[in-house]
């Protein structure tokens, strides 16, 4: 036990690896390219909000020795309400991650192709990366998955921070953007998008289950919290570095930045081959890390709400992540743009995020947690984040239905 307590990096690194994916890279890059450094405060806020929710998820997992899915199943006894919860999890977590998995593998492929300097194998790269991810998951060793993802987080940190330094940031506006909230005209949806790429519902399932698997006693909660205090800010630092890189490179310049494929190539004429290489490395690491965590989180969530064992080698667990991986490989390899399915997943996520955030707040006040129930301060912080989650959910629904224009 003492050795585990000394080893402070673990499940929270999975969370950081999960929320720094190709979608986050693109969102953060567009924020920096369009608004410079002024929206960095939104990332500071989102990291703090994420830490509040993920602390509750980790505490729930360690104290109850159950994942969030199992706790939902145990708390909701009415059969209709239980199946409604299953439907929400299936729609937003499983189906949603199946679609987003295509983007994860596409982003990793773009980064890898830029690194090896070849586009001739682009159609085969998602398949190769998907097979690698499948082998790691199939082995069924939580410790192996954890170590691989910790390595990828370290790789992302080095790659994006070095890219950021190569772009020679303007430190005065950067510090102002970090510390002083500002909302330029037309930036509200970008702020919400930056927060929404960090505060995501499937990470709550991932963290609760992985914390329960890593730590077996409430006495180990200090280790879980140290893990959180290290890994989540590292993920936030990566996001800040990406926004600042785009601000230094693209803000105020006549450069068109549309997606992940444009990042490395756009940096090359401004800052040389090194910047392009490090950005490609970061994009590859972001894509492959999310390609591992999205299927894993989906399997944890579905197994929990359906009452299957939380065993990485069980067939229900394996079939869940395998289905998501196959769909993702197909989408990435064929270049499919499943707009209608993404729309459906967006609606489901808009419903699920506030529901899961409110459930976390409720269950962390239950008598079964004993002295580990939320304090008044934790309830205040958690309630604030839940209100924000409701706002994010409303924005997601409004965007999906075209109410935002």
Tab-separated table of C-alpha atoms in Angstrom:
chain	number	residue	atom	x	y	z
A	1	UNK	CA	0.000	0.000	0.000
A	2	UNK	CA	2.775	2.433	0.852
A	3	UNK	CA	4.352	1.870	-2.555
A	4	UNK	CA	1.058	2.680	-4.287
A	5	UNK	CA	0.665	5.807	-2.165
A	6	UNK	CA	4.120	7.013	-3.207
A	7	UNK	CA	3.282	6.433	-6.874
A	8	UNK	CA	1.100	9.458	-7.523
A	9	UNK	CA	0.376	9.335	-11.256
A	10	UNK	CA	-2.368	6.990	-12.347
A	11	UNK	CA	-6.074	7.149	-13.272
A	12	UNK	CA	-6.160	10.942	-13.603
A	13	UNK	CA	-3.595	10.620	-16.385
A	14	UNK	CA	-6.232	8.622	-18.279
A	15	UNK	CA	-8.583	11.573	-17.890
A	16	UNK	CA	-5.941	14.002	-19.187
A	17	UNK	CA	-5.167	11.672	-22.089
A	18	UNK	CA	-8.877	11.459	-22.866
A	19	UNK	CA	-9.702	15.164	-22.967
A	20	UNK	CA	-6.624	16.107	-25.011
A	21	UNK	CA	-7.714	14.585	-28.308
A	22	UNK	CA	-7.680	15.853	-31.900
A	23	UNK	CA	-10.959	17.695	-31.291
A	24	UNK	CA	-9.393	19.580	-28.394
A	25	UNK	CA	-6.309	20.359	-30.480
A	26	UNK	CA	-8.474	21.844	-33.227
A	27	UNK	CA	-10.777	23.749	-30.837
A	28	UNK	CA	-7.832	25.214	-28.917
A	29	UNK	CA	-5.995	26.095	-32.122
A	30	UNK	CA	-9.008	27.880	-33.587
A	31	UNK	CA	-9.482	29.776	-30.307
A	32	UNK	CA	-5.906	31.031	-30.444
A	33	UNK	CA	-5.988	31.787	-34.169
A	34	UNK	CA	-9.225	33.800	-33.957
A	35	UNK	CA	-8.912	35.500	-30.569
A	36	UNK	CA	-5.238	35.405	-29.631
A	37	UNK	CA	-4.430	34.923	-25.956
A	38	UNK	CA	-7.564	36.529	-24.490
A	39	UNK	CA	-9.531	33.285	-23.959
A	40	UNK	CA	-6.843	31.452	-21.974
A	41	UNK	CA	-8.762	32.202	-18.769
A	42	UNK	CA	-11.502	29.839	-19.995
A	43	UNK	CA	-9.021	26.969	-19.873
A	44	UNK	CA	-7.973	27.879	-16.326
A	45	UNK	CA	-11.632	27.826	-15.337
A	46	UNK	CA	-12.312	24.559	-17.168
A	47	UNK	CA	-9.378	22.837	-15.459
A	48	UNK	CA	-10.671	23.906	-12.039
A	49	UNK	CA	-14.205	22.738	-12.922
A	50	UNK	CA	-12.845	19.435	-14.199
A	51	UNK	CA	-10.892	18.890	-10.983
A	52	UNK	CA	-14.036	19.441	-8.896
A	53	UNK	CA	-16.050	16.836	-10.820
A	54	UNK	CA	-13.205	14.364	-11.239
A	55	UNK	CA	-12.384	14.513	-7.515
A	56	UNK	CA	-15.957	13.470	-6.765
A	57	UNK	CA	-15.772	10.699	-9.369
A	58	UNK	CA	-12.466	9.377	-8.018
A	59	UNK	CA	-13.707	9.552	-4.407
A	60	UNK	CA	-16.889	7.717	-5.373
A	61	UNK	CA	-14.881	4.977	-7.062
A	62	UNK	CA	-12.344	4.505	-4.268
A	63	UNK	CA	-14.853	4.596	-1.372
A	64	UNK	CA	-17.575	2.432	-2.959
A	65	UNK	CA	-15.204	0.256	-5.030
A	66	UNK	CA	-17.671	0.664	-7.892
A	67	UNK	CA	-17.663	2.673	-11.085
A	68	UNK	CA	-20.136	5.425	-11.869
A	69	UNK	CA	-22.226	3.054	-13.995
A	70	UNK	CA	-22.610	0.623	-11.094
A	71	UNK	CA	-23.577	3.462	-8.759
A	72	UNK	CA	-26.224	4.666	-11.215
A	73	UNK	CA	-27.629	1.144	-11.434
A	74	UNK	CA	-27.677	0.769	-7.640
A	75	UNK	CA	-29.253	4.181	-6.996
A	76	UNK	CA	-32.020	4.011	-9.625
A	77	UNK	CA	-34.322	1.145	-8.705
A	78	UNK	CA	-37.384	2.032	-10.806
A	79	UNK	CA	-37.169	-0.119	-13.968
A	80	UNK	CA	-38.353	2.631	-16.344
A	81	UNK	CA	-35.928	5.195	-14.947
A	82	UNK	CA	-33.140	2.641	-14.959
A	83	UNK	CA	-33.653	1.841	-18.631
A	84	UNK	CA	-33.836	5.556	-19.402
A	85	UNK	CA	-30.411	5.911	-17.766
A	86	UNK	CA	-29.136	2.959	-19.811
A	87	UNK	CA	-30.468	4.579	-22.989
A	88	UNK	CA	-28.734	7.888	-22.194
A	89	UNK	CA	-25.438	6.151	-21.494
A	90	UNK	CA	-25.759	4.040	-24.635
A	91	UNK	CA	-26.558	7.070	-26.791
A	92	UNK	CA	-24.115	9.630	-25.478
A	93	UNK	CA	-21.204	7.479	-24.334
A	94	UNK	CA	-21.224	4.387	-26.532
A	95	UNK	CA	-22.684	5.695	-29.801
A	96	UNK	CA	-21.083	9.104	-29.367
A	97	UNK	CA	-17.640	7.643	-28.751
A	98	UNK	CA	-18.042	5.316	-31.735
A	99	UNK	CA	-18.323	8.361	-33.977
A	100	UNK	CA	-15.669	10.433	-32.227
A	101	UNK	CA	-13.313	7.451	-32.403
A	102	UNK	CA	-13.111	8.087	-36.132
A	103	UNK	CA	-11.813	11.575	-35.387
A	104	UNK	CA	-9.307	10.221	-32.860
A	105	UNK	CA	-7.815	7.804	-35.374
A	106	UNK	CA	-7.899	10.414	-38.147
A	107	UNK	CA	-5.993	12.896	-35.981
A	108	UNK	CA	-3.402	10.292	-34.980
A	109	UNK	CA	-3.025	9.324	-38.639
A	110	UNK	CA	-2.493	12.927	-39.746
A	111	UNK	CA	0.212	13.370	-37.133
A	112	UNK	CA	1.932	10.090	-38.031
A	113	UNK	CA	1.821	10.812	-41.766
A	114	UNK	CA	3.383	14.232	-41.181
A	115	UNK	CA	6.132	12.598	-39.113
A	116	UNK	CA	7.027	9.970	-41.699
A	117	UNK	CA	6.513	12.383	-44.596
A	118	UNK	CA	4.184	10.183	-46.613
A	119	UNK	CA	0.553	10.427	-47.611
A	120	UNK	CA	0.555	7.261	-49.749
A	121	UNK	CA	-0.431	5.042	-46.812
A	122	UNK	CA	-2.995	7.459	-45.369
A	123	UNK	CA	-5.879	5.067	-45.964
A	124	UNK	CA	-4.072	2.249	-44.117
A	125	UNK	CA	-2.773	4.278	-41.180
A	126	UNK	CA	-6.078	4.299	-39.207
A	127	UNK	CA	-6.270	0.516	-39.569
A	128	UNK	CA	-2.713	0.058	-38.290
A	129	UNK	CA	-3.253	2.430	-35.358
A	130	UNK	CA	-6.606	0.810	-34.565
A	131	UNK	CA	-4.956	-2.614	-34.468
A	132	UNK	CA	-2.267	-1.308	-32.082
A	133	UNK	CA	-4.947	0.172	-29.803
A	134	UNK	CA	-6.900	-3.081	-29.986
A	135	UNK	CA	-3.885	-5.178	-28.987
A	136	UNK	CA	-3.207	-2.972	-25.943
A	137	UNK	CA	-6.844	-3.179	-24.836
A	138	UNK	CA	-7.122	-6.904	-25.592
A	139	UNK	CA	-4.210	-7.766	-23.284
A	140	UNK	CA	-6.571	-6.681	-20.514
A	141	UNK	CA	-3.973	-5.263	-18.145
A	142	UNK	CA	-5.106	-2.056	-16.467
A	143	UNK	CA	-1.535	-1.268	-15.391
A	144	UNK	CA	-0.289	-1.610	-18.994
A	145	UNK	CA	-3.017	0.727	-20.282
A	146	UNK	CA	-2.245	3.200	-17.519
A	147	UNK	CA	1.489	3.203	-18.271
A	148	UNK	CA	0.960	3.605	-22.015
A	149	UNK	CA	-1.349	6.564	-21.446
A	150	UNK	CA	1.002	8.178	-18.918
A	151	UNK	CA	3.731	7.906	-21.554
A	152	UNK	CA	1.498	9.505	-24.175
A	153	UNK	CA	0.605	12.364	-21.817
A	154	UNK	CA	4.316	12.987	-21.221
A	155	UNK	CA	4.938	12.877	-24.985
A	156	UNK	CA	2.092	15.338	-25.609
A	157	UNK	CA	3.387	17.644	-22.910
A	158	UNK	CA	6.878	17.753	-24.393
A	159	UNK	CA	5.671	18.085	-27.977
A	160	UNK	CA	3.120	20.862	-27.454
A	161	UNK	CA	5.188	22.829	-24.930
A	162	UNK	CA	8.255	22.747	-27.207
A	163	UNK	CA	6.096	23.860	-30.142
A	164	UNK	CA	4.757	26.666	-27.965
A	165	UNK	CA	8.294	27.820	-27.080
A	166	UNK	CA	9.384	27.687	-30.731
A	167	UNK	CA	6.617	30.141	-31.657
A	168	UNK	CA	8.107	32.762	-29.306
A	169	UNK	CA	4.952	33.830	-27.397
A	170	UNK	CA	4.265	37.370	-26.229
A	171	UNK	CA	4.330	36.821	-22.450
A	172	UNK	CA	2.531	40.016	-21.414
A	173	UNK	CA	-0.735	39.357	-23.309
A	174	UNK	CA	-0.429	35.657	-22.468
A	175	UNK	CA	-0.402	36.288	-18.704
A	176	UNK	CA	-3.209	38.830	-19.066
A	177	UNK	CA	-5.288	36.265	-20.950
A	178	UNK	CA	-4.699	33.674	-18.238
A	179	UNK	CA	-5.639	35.923	-15.327
A	180	UNK	CA	-8.230	38.413	-16.606
A	181	UNK	CA	-11.512	37.112	-18.097
A	182	UNK	CA	-12.512	38.784	-21.333
A	183	UNK	CA	-15.217	38.100	-23.916
A	184	UNK	CA	-14.455	39.640	-27.316
A	185	UNK	CA	-17.327	39.945	-29.774
A	186	UNK	CA	-18.253	36.544	-31.167
A	187	UNK	CA	-16.228	34.568	-28.619
A	188	UNK	CA	-18.970	33.144	-26.376
A	189	UNK	CA	-19.400	29.881	-28.283
A	190	UNK	CA	-15.629	29.438	-28.457
A	191	UNK	CA	-15.409	29.823	-24.668
A	192	UNK	CA	-18.148	27.226	-24.223
A	193	UNK	CA	-16.366	24.923	-26.692
A	194	UNK	CA	-13.078	25.239	-24.776
A	195	UNK	CA	-14.826	24.331	-21.521
A	196	UNK	CA	-16.818	21.563	-23.207
A	197	UNK	CA	-13.698	19.855	-24.571
A	198	UNK	CA	-12.347	19.535	-21.015
A	199	UNK	CA	-15.483	18.889	-18.915
A	200	UNK	CA	-16.848	15.759	-20.620
A	201	UNK	CA	-19.234	13.117	-19.245
A	202	UNK	CA	-17.401	9.964	-20.276
A	203	UNK	CA	-14.348	10.969	-18.224
A	204	UNK	CA	-16.491	10.697	-15.078
A	205	UNK	CA	-17.157	7.030	-15.880
A	206	UNK	CA	-13.526	6.453	-16.795
A	207	UNK	CA	-12.140	8.044	-13.634
A	208	UNK	CA	-14.501	6.385	-11.138
A	209	UNK	CA	-13.897	2.903	-12.565
A	210	UNK	CA	-10.142	3.271	-12.991
A	211	UNK	CA	-9.762	4.743	-9.471
A	212	UNK	CA	-11.715	1.780	-8.030
A	213	UNK	CA	-9.432	-0.555	-9.939
A	214	UNK	CA	-6.235	1.198	-8.856
A	215	UNK	CA	-7.006	1.839	-5.167
A	216	UNK	CA	-8.866	-0.593	-2.913
A	217	UNK	CA	-9.245	1.405	0.301
A	218	UNK	CA	-10.568	4.807	1.320
A	219	UNK	CA	-7.266	5.225	3.190
A	220	UNK	CA	-5.701	5.677	-0.253
A	221	UNK	CA	-7.798	8.733	-1.133
A	222	UNK	CA	-4.815	11.070	-0.550
A	223	UNK	CA	-2.966	9.218	-3.330
A	224	UNK	CA	-5.991	9.578	-5.627
A	225	UNK	CA	-6.117	13.301	-4.912
A	226	UNK	CA	-2.372	13.760	-5.507
A	227	UNK	CA	-2.849	11.965	-8.805
A	228	UNK	CA	-5.622	14.435	-9.679
A	229	UNK	CA	-3.631	17.500	-8.634
A	230	UNK	CA	-0.764	16.505	-10.916
A	231	UNK	CA	-2.361	15.036	-14.042
A	232	UNK	CA	-5.330	17.349	-14.676
A	233	UNK	CA	-3.247	20.578	-14.544
A	234	UNK	CA	-0.769	18.933	-16.935
A	235	UNK	CA	-3.661	18.383	-19.339
A	236	UNK	CA	-4.647	22.024	-18.858
A	237	UNK	CA	-1.064	23.120	-19.541
A	238	UNK	CA	-1.142	21.221	-22.826
A	239	UNK	CA	-4.360	22.998	-23.844
A	240	UNK	CA	-2.900	26.381	-22.863
A	241	UNK	CA	0.217	25.632	-24.926
A	242	UNK	CA	-1.914	24.789	-27.975
A	243	UNK	CA	-3.992	27.986	-27.706
A	244	UNK	CA	-0.865	30.095	-27.186
A	245	UNK	CA	0.926	28.415	-30.110
A	246	UNK	CA	-1.965	29.221	-32.435
A	247	UNK	CA	-2.161	32.769	-31.059
A	248	UNK	CA	1.556	33.341	-31.690
A	249	UNK	CA	1.490	31.741	-35.122
A	250	UNK	CA	-1.844	32.690	-36.630
A	251	UNK	CA	-3.595	35.531	-34.771
A	252	UNK	CA	-3.620	38.655	-36.929
A	253	UNK	CA	-2.077	36.823	-39.891
A	254	UNK	CA	-3.737	35.965	-43.172
A	255	UNK	CA	-3.577	32.215	-42.503
A	256	UNK	CA	-6.585	29.969	-43.005
A	257	UNK	CA	-6.802	27.333	-40.289
A	258	UNK	CA	-9.647	24.876	-40.839
A	259	UNK	CA	-8.682	21.696	-39.033
A	260	UNK	CA	-6.010	19.392	-37.688
A	261	UNK	CA	-4.494	18.796	-41.127
A	262	UNK	CA	-3.568	22.489	-41.431
A	263	UNK	CA	-1.655	22.859	-38.167
A	264	UNK	CA	1.761	21.418	-38.938
A	265	UNK	CA	1.921	22.703	-42.509
A	266	UNK	CA	0.917	26.226	-41.443
A	267	UNK	CA	3.662	26.370	-38.802
A	268	UNK	CA	6.460	25.278	-41.148
A	269	UNK	CA	6.961	28.500	-43.164
A	270	UNK	CA	6.779	30.621	-39.999
A	271	UNK	CA	8.892	28.660	-37.542
A	272	UNK	CA	10.656	25.921	-39.503
A	273	UNK	CA	10.585	22.154	-39.662
A	274	UNK	CA	11.062	21.655	-35.910
A	275	UNK	CA	7.731	23.293	-35.067
A	276	UNK	CA	5.971	21.162	-37.670
A	277	UNK	CA	7.594	17.994	-36.340
A	278	UNK	CA	6.698	18.663	-32.702
A	279	UNK	CA	3.118	19.636	-33.598
A	280	UNK	CA	2.751	16.420	-35.602
A	281	UNK	CA	4.122	14.424	-32.649
A	282	UNK	CA	1.641	16.070	-30.295
A	283	UNK	CA	-1.275	15.468	-32.672
A	284	UNK	CA	-0.297	11.805	-33.039
A	285	UNK	CA	-0.066	11.330	-29.257
A	286	UNK	CA	-3.380	13.144	-28.718
A	287	UNK	CA	-5.135	10.976	-31.284
A	288	UNK	CA	-3.806	7.611	-30.155
A	289	UNK	CA	-4.384	8.390	-26.456
A	290	UNK	CA	-8.023	9.279	-27.096
A	291	UNK	CA	-8.331	6.227	-29.352
A	292	UNK	CA	-7.498	4.132	-26.274
A	293	UNK	CA	-9.569	5.973	-23.682
A	294	UNK	CA	-12.818	6.404	-25.649
A	295	UNK	CA	-13.438	2.630	-26.092
A	296	UNK	CA	-12.236	1.951	-22.533
A	297	UNK	CA	-14.595	4.527	-21.001
A	298	UNK	CA	-17.503	3.218	-23.065
A	299	UNK	CA	-16.899	-0.334	-21.883
A	300	UNK	CA	-16.703	0.800	-18.250
A	301	UNK	CA	-19.922	2.826	-18.596
A	302	UNK	CA	-22.000	0.185	-20.369
A	303	UNK	CA	-20.779	-2.691	-18.194
A	304	UNK	CA	-21.652	-0.670	-15.108
A	305	UNK	CA	-25.199	0.313	-16.029
A	306	UNK	CA	-26.004	-3.165	-17.373
A	307	UNK	CA	-24.507	-4.963	-14.369
A	308	UNK	CA	-21.722	-6.786	-16.223
A	309	UNK	CA	-18.445	-7.422	-14.357
A	310	UNK	CA	-15.837	-4.652	-14.535
A	311	UNK	CA	-13.277	-7.088	-15.921
A	312	UNK	CA	-11.073	-5.968	-18.807
A	313	UNK	CA	-10.847	-9.569	-20.046
A	314	UNK	CA	-14.598	-10.375	-19.947
A	315	UNK	CA	-16.391	-10.783	-23.246
A	316	UNK	CA	-19.093	-8.121	-22.664
A	317	UNK	CA	-16.337	-5.614	-21.824
A	318	UNK	CA	-14.213	-6.586	-24.808
A	319	UNK	CA	-17.114	-6.629	-27.254
A	320	UNK	CA	-18.084	-3.076	-26.251
A	321	UNK	CA	-14.696	-1.497	-26.907
A	322	UNK	CA	-14.092	-3.704	-29.943
A	323	UNK	CA	-17.320	-2.499	-31.593
A	324	UNK	CA	-16.345	1.127	-30.990
A	325	UNK	CA	-12.861	0.533	-32.342
A	326	UNK	CA	-14.140	-1.133	-35.528
A	327	UNK	CA	-16.616	1.688	-36.191
A	328	UNK	CA	-13.883	4.266	-35.618
A	329	UNK	CA	-11.470	2.505	-37.979
A	330	UNK	CA	-14.177	2.351	-40.655
A	331	UNK	CA	-15.006	6.044	-40.331
A	332	UNK	CA	-11.341	7.108	-40.406
A	333	UNK	CA	-10.282	4.756	-43.219
A	334	UNK	CA	-13.183	5.563	-45.535
A	335	UNK	CA	-13.275	9.287	-44.817
A	336	UNK	CA	-16.945	9.073	-43.792
A	337	UNK	CA	-18.541	12.209	-42.352
A	338	UNK	CA	-21.458	10.832	-40.332
A	339	UNK	CA	-23.189	14.183	-39.798
A	340	UNK	CA	-26.528	12.792	-38.692
A	341	UNK	CA	-24.949	10.385	-36.188
A	342	UNK	CA	-22.752	13.163	-34.771
A	343	UNK	CA	-25.889	15.298	-34.452
A	344	UNK	CA	-27.581	12.497	-32.493
A	345	UNK	CA	-24.530	12.066	-30.250
A	346	UNK	CA	-24.405	15.820	-29.639
A	347	UNK	CA	-28.043	15.843	-28.511
A	348	UNK	CA	-27.433	12.860	-26.218
A	349	UNK	CA	-24.295	14.431	-24.733
A	350	UNK	CA	-26.200	17.642	-24.125
A	351	UNK	CA	-28.674	15.653	-22.062
A	352	UNK	CA	-26.158	13.436	-20.290
A	353	UNK	CA	-23.558	15.936	-19.050
A	354	UNK	CA	-25.827	17.833	-16.620
A	355	UNK	CA	-27.584	14.604	-15.589
A	356	UNK	CA	-24.309	12.883	-14.708
A	357	UNK	CA	-22.908	15.998	-13.001
A	358	UNK	CA	-26.042	16.325	-10.852
A	359	UNK	CA	-26.008	12.592	-10.082
A	360	UNK	CA	-22.409	12.862	-8.898
A	361	UNK	CA	-23.316	15.728	-6.582
A	362	UNK	CA	-26.298	13.791	-5.225
A	363	UNK	CA	-24.555	10.455	-4.691
A	364	UNK	CA	-21.539	12.110	-3.039
A	365	UNK	CA	-23.929	13.329	-0.317
A	366	UNK	CA	-25.350	9.874	0.439
A	367	UNK	CA	-24.953	8.362	3.943
A	368	UNK	CA	-23.218	5.287	2.470
A	369	UNK	CA	-20.099	7.432	1.932
A	370	UNK	CA	-19.967	8.167	5.676
A	371	UNK	CA	-17.264	10.682	6.526
A	372	UNK	CA	-16.317	10.900	2.837
A	373	UNK	CA	-19.523	12.707	1.886
A	374	UNK	CA	-19.236	16.154	0.346
A	375	UNK	CA	-18.473	19.028	2.685
A	376	UNK	CA	-20.387	22.310	2.428
A	377	UNK	CA	-17.551	23.780	0.395
A	378	UNK	CA	-17.479	20.803	-1.956
A	379	UNK	CA	-21.243	21.077	-2.420
A	380	UNK	CA	-20.920	24.765	-3.259
A	381	UNK	CA	-18.200	24.092	-5.814
A	382	UNK	CA	-19.996	21.041	-7.170
A	383	UNK	CA	-23.299	22.911	-7.446
A	384	UNK	CA	-21.617	25.717	-9.372
A	385	UNK	CA	-20.045	23.270	-11.800
A	386	UNK	CA	-23.389	21.475	-12.196
A	387	UNK	CA	-25.044	24.757	-13.173
A	388	UNK	CA	-22.302	25.253	-15.746
A	389	UNK	CA	-22.879	21.700	-16.985
A	390	UNK	CA	-26.569	22.536	-17.462
A	391	UNK	CA	-25.530	25.581	-19.486
A	392	UNK	CA	-23.171	23.472	-21.587
A	393	UNK	CA	-25.914	20.918	-22.158
A	394	UNK	CA	-28.348	23.617	-23.274
A	395	UNK	CA	-25.717	25.026	-25.616
A	396	UNK	CA	-25.061	21.553	-27.072
A	397	UNK	CA	-28.766	21.018	-27.722
A	398	UNK	CA	-29.211	24.496	-29.180
A	399	UNK	CA	-26.270	23.983	-31.491
A	400	UNK	CA	-27.494	20.551	-32.589
A	401	UNK	CA	-30.953	21.875	-33.434
A	402	UNK	CA	-29.559	24.933	-35.215
A	403	UNK	CA	-30.949	27.443	-32.728
A	404	UNK	CA	-27.594	29.217	-32.482
A	405	UNK	CA	-27.399	30.001	-36.156
